[in-house]
Coordinates of C-alpha atoms and ligand atoms in Angstrom, one line a residue:
M1 CA -129.9 -65.2 -231.8
S2 CA -130.8 -62.6 -234.8
V3 CA -130.2 -61.2 -237.6
I4 CA -131.1 -58.7 -240.2
V5 CA -130.1 -58.9 -243.7
I6 CA -130.7 -55.4 -246.0
G7 CA -131.4 -56.0 -249.5
A8 CA -132.3 -59.6 -251.5
G9 CA -129.5 -60.0 -253.7
M10 CA -127.4 -62.9 -254.9
A11 CA -125.1 -61.6 -251.7
G12 CA -128.5 -61.0 -249.4
L13 CA -129.4 -64.2 -250.2
K14 CA -126.7 -66.3 -249.9
A15 CA -126.0 -64.8 -246.7
A16 CA -129.4 -65.5 -245.4
S17 CA -129.6 -69.4 -246.8
T18 CA -126.4 -70.0 -245.0
L19 CA -127.5 -68.6 -241.7
H20 CA -130.6 -70.7 -242.5
K21 CA -128.4 -74.2 -242.7
Y22 CA -126.5 -73.1 -239.5
G23 CA -129.9 -72.8 -237.3
V24 CA -130.4 -69.0 -236.9
K25 CA -133.8 -69.0 -236.7
D26 CA -135.1 -65.0 -236.3
I27 CA -133.6 -63.8 -239.7
K28 CA -134.7 -60.9 -241.5
V29 CA -134.5 -59.5 -245.2
L30 CA -136.4 -56.7 -246.0
E31 CA -135.8 -55.9 -249.5
S32 CA -136.8 -52.3 -250.6
R33 CA -138.2 -53.8 -254.3
D34 CA -141.6 -55.5 -254.8
R35 CA -139.7 -58.6 -256.1
I36 CA -136.1 -60.6 -255.0
G37 CA -132.9 -61.2 -257.2
G38 CA -131.9 -57.6 -257.0
R39 CA -129.6 -57.3 -260.1
L40 CA -130.5 -60.5 -261.2
H41 CA -133.7 -59.7 -263.4
T42 CA -135.3 -63.1 -266.0
V43 CA -138.3 -62.2 -267.9
T44 CA -140.0 -63.3 -271.2
G45 CA -140.1 -62.0 -274.1
F46 CA -143.1 -61.1 -276.7
D47 CA -144.2 -64.7 -277.0
G48 CA -144.0 -65.4 -273.6
V49 CA -141.8 -68.4 -273.9
R50 CA -137.9 -66.5 -274.7
K51 CA -136.2 -65.4 -271.8
Y52 CA -133.7 -63.4 -271.2
D53 CA -131.9 -62.1 -268.0
L54 CA -131.9 -58.3 -267.5
G55 CA -129.0 -58.5 -265.4
A56 CA -126.0 -60.3 -265.3
S57 CA -126.2 -63.4 -267.7
W58 CA -122.4 -65.3 -267.7
H59 CA -120.8 -66.9 -264.8
H60 CA -117.3 -65.4 -265.3
D61 CA -114.2 -66.7 -263.7
T62 CA -115.4 -70.3 -263.9
L63 CA -111.6 -72.5 -262.8
C64 CA -112.8 -70.5 -259.8
N65 CA -116.4 -69.4 -259.4
D66 CA -117.5 -71.4 -256.7
L67 CA -121.1 -70.2 -256.7
F68 CA -120.6 -71.9 -260.6
F69 CA -119.7 -74.7 -258.8
E70 CA -122.4 -75.2 -256.9
E71 CA -124.5 -75.0 -260.0
C72 CA -123.1 -77.8 -261.5
E73 CA -122.7 -80.2 -258.7
V74 CA -127.4 -79.0 -258.7
G75 CA -127.9 -79.8 -262.7
G76 CA -128.6 -75.7 -262.9
K77 CA -128.2 -74.6 -266.7
F78 CA -125.9 -72.5 -268.9
I79 CA -123.8 -72.4 -272.0
F80 CA -120.3 -71.9 -272.9
D81 CA -120.9 -68.9 -275.6
D82 CA -117.1 -69.0 -276.2
D83 CA -116.8 -67.9 -279.7
F84 CA -114.4 -65.3 -281.5
F85 CA -115.1 -62.1 -282.3
I86 CA -117.4 -60.3 -285.3
Y87 CA -116.2 -56.5 -285.6
I88 CA -118.4 -53.9 -288.3
D89 CA -117.2 -50.7 -289.0
Q90 CA -120.2 -48.0 -290.6
E91 CA -118.2 -47.7 -293.9
R92 CA -115.8 -50.7 -294.0
G93 CA -118.2 -53.1 -293.2
R94 CA -116.3 -56.9 -291.2
V95 CA -112.7 -55.3 -290.2
D96 CA -112.2 -58.3 -288.4
R97 CA -109.6 -61.6 -289.1
D98 CA -108.0 -59.6 -291.5
P99 CA -104.7 -60.5 -292.4
E100 CA -103.6 -57.3 -293.9
M101 CA -104.7 -56.0 -291.1
G102 CA -104.2 -58.2 -287.8
L103 CA -106.7 -55.5 -286.1
E104 CA -106.7 -58.4 -282.8
I105 CA -103.3 -58.7 -282.6
I106 CA -102.4 -55.4 -282.0
D107 CA -105.6 -55.6 -279.9
R108 CA -103.3 -57.9 -277.7
E109 CA -100.1 -55.7 -278.0
I110 CA -101.9 -53.2 -276.7
S111 CA -102.7 -55.0 -273.9
K112 CA -99.2 -55.5 -273.0
F113 CA -98.6 -52.2 -273.9
A114 CA -101.3 -51.7 -270.5
D115 CA -99.3 -53.8 -269.1
M116 CA -96.0 -52.6 -269.3
E117 CA -97.1 -49.5 -268.5
Y118 CA -99.0 -49.8 -265.2
Y119 CA -97.5 -53.3 -263.8
Q120 CA -93.5 -53.5 -265.2
K121 CA -93.3 -49.6 -264.2
L122 CA -93.4 -47.8 -260.9
G123 CA -95.6 -44.5 -260.6
T124 CA -97.4 -44.4 -264.7
P125 CA -99.9 -41.9 -263.8
D126 CA -103.6 -43.2 -263.8
V127 CA -105.3 -41.7 -267.3
S128 CA -108.2 -42.4 -269.5
F129 CA -108.0 -45.6 -270.9
Q130 CA -108.4 -43.6 -274.5
E131 CA -105.6 -41.7 -273.4
L132 CA -103.4 -44.7 -273.1
T133 CA -104.5 -46.0 -276.0
L134 CA -103.6 -42.8 -277.8
R135 CA -100.2 -42.1 -276.8
Y136 CA -99.7 -46.5 -277.6
L137 CA -100.6 -45.6 -281.2
Y138 CA -98.5 -42.5 -281.0
E139 CA -95.1 -43.9 -279.5
K140 CA -95.4 -46.7 -282.7
R141 CA -97.1 -45.6 -285.6
Q142 CA -93.8 -46.2 -287.3
F143 CA -94.8 -49.5 -287.0
L144 CA -98.8 -49.6 -287.6
T145 CA -100.1 -49.1 -291.0
D146 CA -103.0 -45.9 -291.6
D147 CA -105.1 -48.7 -291.4
Q148 CA -104.2 -50.4 -288.0
I149 CA -104.1 -46.9 -286.3
R150 CA -107.8 -45.9 -287.5
Y151 CA -109.3 -49.0 -286.6
S152 CA -106.7 -51.7 -284.3
T153 CA -107.8 -48.7 -281.4
Q154 CA -111.6 -48.6 -281.7
V155 CA -111.4 -52.2 -281.5
A156 CA -109.8 -52.5 -278.1
R157 CA -112.6 -50.0 -276.9
Y158 CA -114.6 -53.7 -276.4
L159 CA -113.3 -53.5 -273.0
E160 CA -115.6 -50.2 -272.3
L161 CA -118.4 -53.1 -272.8
W162 CA -116.8 -55.3 -269.9
H163 CA -116.2 -52.4 -267.6
G164 CA -120.4 -50.6 -268.4
L165 CA -117.8 -47.0 -269.3
D166 CA -117.0 -44.9 -271.8
W167 CA -112.7 -44.6 -273.0
K168 CA -112.9 -41.1 -272.2
L169 CA -114.6 -42.0 -268.6
M170 CA -112.2 -45.6 -268.0
S171 CA -108.9 -46.0 -265.8
A172 CA -106.7 -47.6 -268.0
K173 CA -104.8 -48.9 -265.3
D174 CA -107.8 -50.8 -263.8
T175 CA -108.6 -51.3 -267.8
Y176 CA -107.0 -54.8 -268.3
F177 CA -107.8 -57.4 -266.1
G178 CA -107.0 -61.5 -266.1
H179 CA -109.5 -63.9 -266.7
Q180 CA -109.5 -67.2 -264.8
G181 CA -111.1 -69.3 -267.2
R182 CA -113.7 -69.3 -269.0
N183 CA -117.6 -67.6 -269.3
A184 CA -120.6 -69.4 -269.6
M185 CA -123.9 -68.3 -270.0
A186 CA -126.6 -68.1 -267.4
L187 CA -130.1 -70.2 -268.4
Y188 CA -131.0 -68.1 -266.4
Y189 CA -130.2 -66.3 -263.2
G190 CA -133.8 -65.5 -261.9
D191 CA -133.7 -70.0 -261.3
V192 CA -130.8 -69.5 -260.0
V193 CA -132.1 -67.2 -257.5
E194 CA -134.7 -68.5 -257.0
R195 CA -133.2 -72.1 -255.7
I196 CA -131.0 -70.2 -253.6
A197 CA -134.5 -68.5 -251.8
K198 CA -136.0 -71.4 -251.4
M199 CA -133.1 -73.0 -248.9
I200 CA -134.7 -69.6 -246.9
P201 CA -138.6 -69.8 -245.1
G202 CA -140.7 -67.7 -246.7
E203 CA -142.2 -65.9 -243.9
C204 CA -138.0 -64.3 -243.4
I205 CA -138.1 -62.6 -246.8
E206 CA -140.5 -59.6 -247.0
L207 CA -140.5 -56.5 -250.0
N208 CA -141.1 -53.5 -250.3
A209 CA -138.9 -53.0 -247.0
E210 CA -137.2 -50.0 -247.7
V211 CA -134.4 -49.7 -245.2
Q212 CA -133.9 -45.5 -244.6
G213 CA -132.6 -46.0 -241.0
I214 CA -129.2 -48.3 -239.5
K215 CA -128.8 -46.6 -235.3
R216 CA -126.8 -49.3 -232.6
E217 CA -129.0 -48.9 -229.6
K218 CA -127.2 -50.3 -226.9
S219 CA -126.2 -54.1 -227.3
K220 CA -128.2 -54.5 -230.5
T221 CA -128.8 -52.7 -234.2
V222 CA -132.2 -50.9 -234.7
V223 CA -133.1 -51.3 -238.1
T224 CA -136.1 -48.8 -239.6
T225 CA -138.1 -49.1 -242.8
K226 CA -139.5 -46.2 -245.0
D227 CA -143.6 -47.2 -243.8
G228 CA -142.0 -46.5 -239.9
R229 CA -141.4 -50.2 -238.5
Q230 CA -138.3 -50.9 -236.9
F231 CA -136.4 -54.8 -236.4
S232 CA -133.9 -55.4 -234.1
A233 CA -131.1 -57.3 -233.9
D234 CA -127.9 -58.5 -232.4
Y235 CA -126.1 -58.2 -235.9
C236 CA -126.7 -56.6 -239.3
I237 CA -126.2 -57.6 -243.1
V238 CA -126.2 -54.5 -245.2
T239 CA -126.3 -55.8 -248.7
V240 CA -127.3 -53.0 -250.3
P241 CA -125.1 -51.4 -253.4
Q242 CA -122.2 -49.5 -253.7
S243 CA -124.2 -47.0 -255.3
V244 CA -126.6 -46.5 -252.5
L245 CA -125.0 -47.3 -250.4
E246 CA -122.4 -44.1 -250.9
L247 CA -125.4 -41.8 -250.0
S248 CA -124.9 -43.2 -246.9
V249 CA -122.1 -40.8 -246.1
K250 CA -123.3 -37.5 -248.3
D251 CA -125.5 -35.6 -245.9
E252 CA -127.0 -33.5 -249.4
T253 CA -128.7 -37.0 -250.4
K254 CA -130.8 -37.1 -246.8
K255 CA -133.9 -37.1 -248.8
E256 CA -133.0 -39.6 -251.7
T257 CA -135.1 -42.7 -251.8
G258 CA -132.6 -45.9 -251.1
R259 CA -130.7 -43.5 -248.8
I260 CA -130.1 -45.7 -245.2
E261 CA -129.3 -43.2 -242.1
F262 CA -125.8 -44.7 -240.3
T263 CA -126.0 -43.2 -236.1
P264 CA -123.4 -43.4 -235.6
K265 CA -122.3 -42.7 -239.3
L266 CA -120.3 -44.9 -241.7
N267 CA -116.5 -45.1 -240.1
A268 CA -114.2 -43.0 -241.8
N269 CA -112.1 -45.4 -243.2
I270 CA -115.1 -46.4 -245.4
Q271 CA -115.8 -43.0 -246.2
A272 CA -112.7 -41.9 -247.8
G273 CA -113.7 -45.6 -249.5
F274 CA -116.1 -44.0 -250.9
D275 CA -113.6 -40.7 -252.5
L276 CA -111.6 -43.8 -255.3
V277 CA -114.0 -45.4 -256.6
H278 CA -117.3 -45.2 -258.8
F279 CA -119.8 -47.1 -260.1
G280 CA -120.6 -48.2 -263.7
G281 CA -123.5 -47.7 -265.7
M282 CA -123.8 -51.4 -268.2
G283 CA -127.3 -51.3 -269.5
K284 CA -128.3 -53.9 -272.4
V285 CA -131.4 -53.7 -275.0
I286 CA -133.4 -56.5 -276.5
F287 CA -134.1 -56.7 -280.4
E288 CA -136.7 -59.2 -281.1
F289 CA -137.1 -60.7 -284.9
D290 CA -140.1 -62.5 -285.2
Q291 CA -138.1 -65.1 -287.1
T292 CA -134.0 -65.4 -288.3
C293 CA -132.8 -64.7 -291.3
W294 CA -129.3 -63.9 -290.8
S295 CA -126.4 -65.6 -289.7
K296 CA -125.3 -67.7 -287.1
E297 CA -122.2 -67.4 -287.3
S298 CA -121.0 -66.1 -284.3
S299 CA -122.5 -65.2 -281.5
K300 CA -119.8 -62.6 -280.7
L301 CA -120.9 -58.8 -282.9
V302 CA -119.3 -55.7 -282.1
T303 CA -120.4 -52.7 -284.2
L304 CA -117.3 -50.5 -283.8
A305 CA -117.4 -46.3 -282.8
S306 CA -116.9 -44.8 -286.5
T307 CA -113.7 -42.8 -287.0
S308 CA -112.2 -39.9 -289.3
D309 CA -110.4 -41.0 -292.8
K310 CA -107.6 -38.6 -292.0
F311 CA -106.8 -39.7 -288.2
A312 CA -104.4 -41.8 -289.1
A313 CA -102.5 -38.5 -291.0
E314 CA -103.2 -36.7 -288.0
V315 CA -101.9 -39.4 -286.0
R316 CA -98.1 -39.2 -288.2
G317 CA -98.6 -35.6 -288.6
S318 CA -98.8 -34.7 -285.4
K319 CA -95.5 -32.8 -283.5
S320 CA -95.7 -33.5 -280.1
F321 CA -97.7 -36.2 -277.9
D322 CA -100.3 -33.3 -276.6
E323 CA -100.7 -31.8 -280.9
L324 CA -102.6 -35.1 -281.2
R325 CA -104.7 -35.2 -278.1
S326 CA -105.9 -32.0 -278.4
S327 CA -106.8 -32.3 -282.4
V328 CA -109.4 -35.6 -280.7
N329 CA -110.2 -33.9 -278.1
A330 CA -111.6 -31.3 -281.2
S331 CA -112.6 -33.8 -282.7
D332 CA -114.4 -35.3 -279.7
A333 CA -115.4 -31.7 -279.1
A334 CA -117.5 -31.4 -282.2
Q335 CA -118.9 -34.7 -282.2
A336 CA -120.5 -34.3 -279.0
L337 CA -122.2 -30.8 -281.0
E338 CA -123.6 -33.0 -283.1
G339 CA -125.2 -34.8 -281.1
R340 CA -125.5 -39.1 -279.6
N341 CA -125.8 -41.4 -282.6
C342 CA -124.7 -44.9 -282.7
W343 CA -121.7 -44.7 -284.6
N344 CA -120.3 -42.8 -281.7
Q345 CA -118.9 -46.3 -279.2
P346 CA -118.7 -49.3 -279.2
L347 CA -122.0 -51.4 -279.1
Y348 CA -122.5 -55.6 -278.4
F349 CA -124.9 -57.6 -280.0
I350 CA -124.9 -61.2 -278.9
N351 CA -126.7 -62.8 -281.7
L352 CA -128.9 -65.3 -279.7
A353 CA -129.7 -66.8 -283.0
K354 CA -126.5 -69.0 -282.1
T355 CA -126.3 -69.1 -278.2
V356 CA -129.7 -70.2 -277.6
G357 CA -131.5 -70.3 -280.9
T358 CA -133.7 -67.8 -280.7
A359 CA -133.6 -64.8 -282.8
S360 CA -133.2 -62.1 -281.0
F361 CA -130.1 -59.7 -279.9
M362 CA -128.8 -58.6 -276.9
M363 CA -126.8 -55.6 -276.8
L364 CA -124.7 -54.0 -274.6
M365 CA -124.3 -50.0 -273.7
Q366 CA -121.8 -48.1 -271.6
S367 CA -122.4 -45.2 -269.2
P368 CA -123.0 -41.7 -270.8
L369 CA -124.6 -43.9 -274.1
T370 CA -127.5 -46.1 -271.5
E371 CA -128.7 -43.2 -269.7
Y372 CA -129.1 -42.0 -272.5
I373 CA -131.0 -44.6 -274.0
E374 CA -133.1 -45.7 -270.2
A375 CA -134.0 -42.3 -271.1
M376 CA -136.5 -43.0 -273.4
G377 CA -137.5 -46.3 -271.5
Q378 CA -140.6 -47.4 -273.0
D379 CA -140.7 -45.5 -276.3
Q380 CA -139.8 -47.9 -278.9
E381 CA -140.0 -46.9 -281.8
K382 CA -137.7 -43.7 -281.4
V383 CA -135.1 -46.2 -279.5
F384 CA -135.7 -48.9 -282.4
E385 CA -134.5 -45.2 -284.4
F386 CA -131.3 -44.6 -283.0
F387 CA -130.1 -48.3 -282.9
R388 CA -131.5 -49.1 -286.8
P389 CA -128.2 -48.4 -288.1
A390 CA -126.2 -50.6 -286.7
L391 CA -128.6 -53.7 -286.9
D392 CA -129.0 -52.7 -290.6
A393 CA -124.9 -52.7 -290.7
I394 CA -125.2 -56.0 -288.8
M395 CA -127.4 -57.8 -291.4
K396 CA -125.5 -56.5 -294.2
N397 CA -122.4 -58.0 -293.0
M398 CA -124.6 -61.7 -291.3
Q399 CA -126.2 -62.5 -294.5
G400 CA -129.6 -60.3 -293.2
K401 CA -131.9 -57.9 -295.7
P402 CA -132.7 -54.6 -293.5
V403 CA -134.8 -55.0 -290.8
V404 CA -138.6 -54.2 -291.2
N405 CA -140.5 -52.5 -288.3
G406 CA -142.9 -54.6 -287.0
L407 CA -143.4 -53.5 -283.6
A408 CA -146.7 -52.2 -284.2
Q409 CA -147.8 -54.7 -286.7
V410 CA -145.9 -56.9 -288.9
P411 CA -146.1 -55.3 -292.1
E412 CA -148.3 -57.1 -295.4
G413 CA -146.5 -58.0 -298.6
V414 CA -143.4 -59.1 -295.4
D415 CA -142.6 -63.2 -295.4
P416 CA -140.6 -63.2 -291.4
S417 CA -138.0 -65.8 -293.2
K418 CA -136.6 -63.9 -295.0
T419 CA -136.6 -60.6 -293.7
P420 CA -135.7 -59.9 -290.1
V421 CA -139.2 -57.9 -289.2
L422 CA -138.4 -56.6 -285.5
R423 CA -141.5 -57.3 -283.1
N424 CA -140.2 -56.1 -279.6
I425 CA -137.6 -53.9 -277.4
I426 CA -137.0 -54.3 -273.9
V427 CA -134.8 -51.9 -272.5
T428 CA -133.3 -52.5 -268.8
S429 CA -133.3 -49.4 -266.3
W430 CA -130.5 -49.9 -263.8
T431 CA -129.5 -46.3 -264.4
Q432 CA -133.3 -45.5 -263.6
D433 CA -133.8 -47.4 -260.8
K434 CA -133.3 -45.4 -257.0
Y435 CA -132.7 -49.0 -255.9
S436 CA -129.8 -50.3 -258.6
R437 CA -128.3 -46.6 -259.6
G438 CA -126.1 -47.6 -262.2
A439 CA -124.8 -50.6 -263.2
Y440 CA -121.5 -52.4 -260.5
T441 CA -117.9 -50.8 -259.4
A442 CA -116.1 -49.1 -261.3
C443 CA -113.5 -47.4 -261.8
R444 CA -112.6 -43.7 -263.6
P445 CA -108.7 -42.5 -263.6
G446 CA -107.1 -42.6 -260.2
D447 CA -109.1 -44.7 -258.5
D448 CA -108.1 -47.6 -256.5
A449 CA -111.4 -49.7 -255.7
L450 CA -109.3 -51.6 -253.2
E451 CA -109.9 -48.6 -250.0
M452 CA -113.1 -49.3 -250.5
I453 CA -113.7 -53.5 -250.8
V454 CA -111.1 -53.7 -247.6
A455 CA -112.9 -51.1 -245.7
L456 CA -115.9 -53.1 -245.8
E457 CA -114.8 -56.4 -245.2
Q458 CA -113.8 -54.7 -241.9
G459 CA -117.0 -54.0 -241.9
Q460 CA -118.9 -50.7 -239.7
S461 CA -118.8 -52.8 -236.6
P462 CA -118.8 -55.6 -235.4
S463 CA -122.8 -56.4 -235.9
V464 CA -123.1 -53.7 -239.0
R465 CA -121.0 -56.0 -242.3
F466 CA -121.6 -55.9 -245.7
A467 CA -121.6 -58.0 -248.8
G468 CA -122.3 -57.6 -252.5
E469 CA -120.0 -57.2 -255.7
H470 CA -118.8 -54.1 -254.1
T471 CA -117.0 -56.2 -250.4
I472 CA -114.5 -58.5 -252.2
V473 CA -111.5 -58.8 -254.5
D474 CA -111.8 -62.1 -255.5
G475 CA -115.4 -61.9 -258.4
A476 CA -115.7 -57.9 -257.4
G477 CA -118.6 -56.3 -259.7
G478 CA -119.6 -59.6 -260.1
V479 CA -122.0 -62.7 -259.2
N480 CA -120.3 -64.8 -257.4
G481 CA -118.7 -61.9 -256.1
A482 CA -122.0 -61.6 -254.6
W483 CA -122.5 -64.6 -253.9
S484 CA -118.7 -65.7 -251.7
S485 CA -119.4 -61.6 -250.1
G486 CA -122.9 -62.9 -248.5
L487 CA -121.2 -66.3 -247.7
R488 CA -118.3 -65.2 -245.6
E489 CA -120.9 -62.4 -243.4
A490 CA -123.3 -65.8 -243.1
E491 CA -120.0 -67.4 -242.1
Y492 CA -117.9 -64.5 -239.7
V493 CA -121.6 -64.3 -237.7
A494 CA -121.5 -68.3 -237.1
E495 CA -118.2 -67.8 -236.1
Q496 CA -119.4 -65.4 -233.6
L497 CA -122.1 -66.9 -232.3
N498 CA -120.1 -70.4 -232.2
L499 CA -122.8 -72.0 -235.0
K500 CA -121.3 -75.3 -236.7
P501 CA -123.9 -76.0 -240.2
A502 CA -127.3 -78.8 -239.4
E503 CA -126.8 -81.6 -241.1
K504 CA -128.0 -81.7 -245.0
Ligands
FAD601 C1 -126.1 -54.8 -266.9 C2 -126.0 -55.5 -266.2 C3 -125.0 -56.8 -266.5 C4 -124.4 -57.4 -265.3 N1 -123.6 -58.6 -265.9 C5 -122.5 -59.3 -265.4 C6 -122.4 -60.2 -266.0 O1 -122.8 -61.2 -266.7 N2 -121.9 -61.6 -264.2 C7 -121.9 -60.9 -263.6 O2 -121.0 -61.8 -263.0 N3 -122.2 -60.1 -263.2 C8 -122.7 -59.5 -264.4 N4 -123.4 -58.0 -263.8 C9 -123.5 -57.4 -262.0 C10 -124.0 -58.9 -261.3 O3 -125.5 -58.3 -261.9 C11 -123.9 -58.2 -259.5 O4 -122.9 -58.2 -259.4 C12 -124.8 -58.7 -258.8 O5 -126.1 -58.8 -258.9 C13 -125.3 -58.3 -257.4 O6 -125.3 -58.0 -256.4 P1 -125.5 -58.0 -254.9 O7 -126.2 -59.0 -254.2 O8 -124.1 -56.8 -254.7 O9 -126.6 -56.3 -255.1 P2 -127.9 -56.3 -255.7 O10 -128.2 -57.3 -256.9 O11 -128.4 -55.1 -255.6 O12 -129.0 -56.9 -254.5 C14 -128.9 -55.8 -253.5 C15 -130.7 -55.5 -253.1 O13 -130.7 -54.0 -251.8 C16 -131.6 -53.9 -252.6 N5 -132.0 -52.6 -251.6 C17 -131.1 -50.7 -252.5 N6 -131.1 -50.5 -251.5 C18 -132.2 -50.2 -250.1 C19 -132.4 -50.0 -249.9 N7 -132.6 -48.6 -248.9 N8 -133.0 -50.8 -248.6 C20 -133.7 -52.2 -248.2 N9 -133.0 -53.0 -250.4 C21 -132.7 -52.3 -250.3 C22 -132.0 -53.7 -253.7 O14 -133.1 -54.1 -254.4 C23 -130.8 -55.6 -253.8 O15 -132.0 -56.0 -254.2 C24 -124.6 -57.2 -264.2 C25 -125.2 -56.5 -263.6 C26 -125.9 -55.8 -265.0 C27 -126.5 -54.6 -264.5

């Protein structure tokens, strides 16, 4: 029996390795890129030693993450990097754990407010997360201080860095979700990918093999690659990202890189599912310094979007919620005209000096900023100028001096043990890359990802199946979801063929 797996990310590798374990001999993994791993990609820094994960970094939900359990069994490396958040405002400096403001407490109340709106009442219409938090401020303003009105919703915006979407784009209903345990940072995902790939015979994996067609012919599925080769198999497991698969349902995308023409077309449930879901744009920028000369007080720092000192008065003075919403929309529009800067949105910096002892920050950003920064690509000077004010604010609040530009060369007379000298910047390209077209599934107001997940879980037909982070509820959007979905589809095929796993 033969199986073709499309895509060598976590889902594809897990599916292929499981099928191999079940004794399936004829497996072909077709991968469009020149590397395996997909949205798992470990790179080295300017000194050739430091390592960074440009895609996923964490094992989430570690109380019930089967990939994480397997990593524990085989001695995989990771670190629980739990820490409290340091919040930095452009004007005010640090606003975290301030007993006068109690922003963390208000943040928790906002989450409860969302929960009551969407999960304890029926029929509350989904709106953007920005609108929901504004409504909270409007309704509870008499119980909040001016500082709480000004800063609390900016603190709540750290959730943008979970979903990879700006709060104007993010579904309020979908914003909060229960964590099933702590997060452990993988050290590094490249090793996890390699470990699983080693379970598959090398000749089974073909790189630079972009699939362009999947056709049902009698009892077989025929897969065509860009270079015209055809492969025929009994089963096919498609693991390309949601953003790539979605191209298949649109006629106008026929010439897009990565698009797969399905014959017959993707079934009606799958097509309908795509109408109710979007794709997020999480991106990362790594700032590498010569030496660590700032505080290791916390590994988690968020620079907040800046707010006007008139905002609290505006919230208090509005005669209706609509009036408040219009005035916030007007100031957002005015800000947009001024052009982007690093204080328009929250940014999340992981202080790797504390986590793993390297003199670097890993910064997470969200769409639409990600598209903007990733389009700058390798222009390190430009990227540095954009983020410099946020980096300087971090240094100022973390007992460091202003950042010195050492991208081309370390300036003379500067002592890198006392002054943060920036040596290198690495920018991701997930939104630019045609084989990812973004980061992972995300919901905009009105979306319901479940429709697509259920449709993909059921498959196109008994022999054309789907796996990937976008095809599963438990672990949705994450590496563990991708892993479990690959396992699910391999076990489905094995069950159809009445196979038992071979002894280890
Ligand atoms: C910046 C970022 C941060 C993240 N952080 C985390 C995190 O901390 N924790 C977490 O759990 N998850 C995180 N994720 C999500 C996680 O990386 C993904 O959910 C997971 O890796 C997806 O695996 P997959 O196998 O479903 O898809 P992919 O890894 O995308 O694999 C699909 C493969 O299909 C290939 N392909 C595409 N089109 C074709 C074609 N036409 N023909 C052949 N091959 C094709 C692609 O090249 C790719 O290799 C993050 C993602 C990003 C981008």
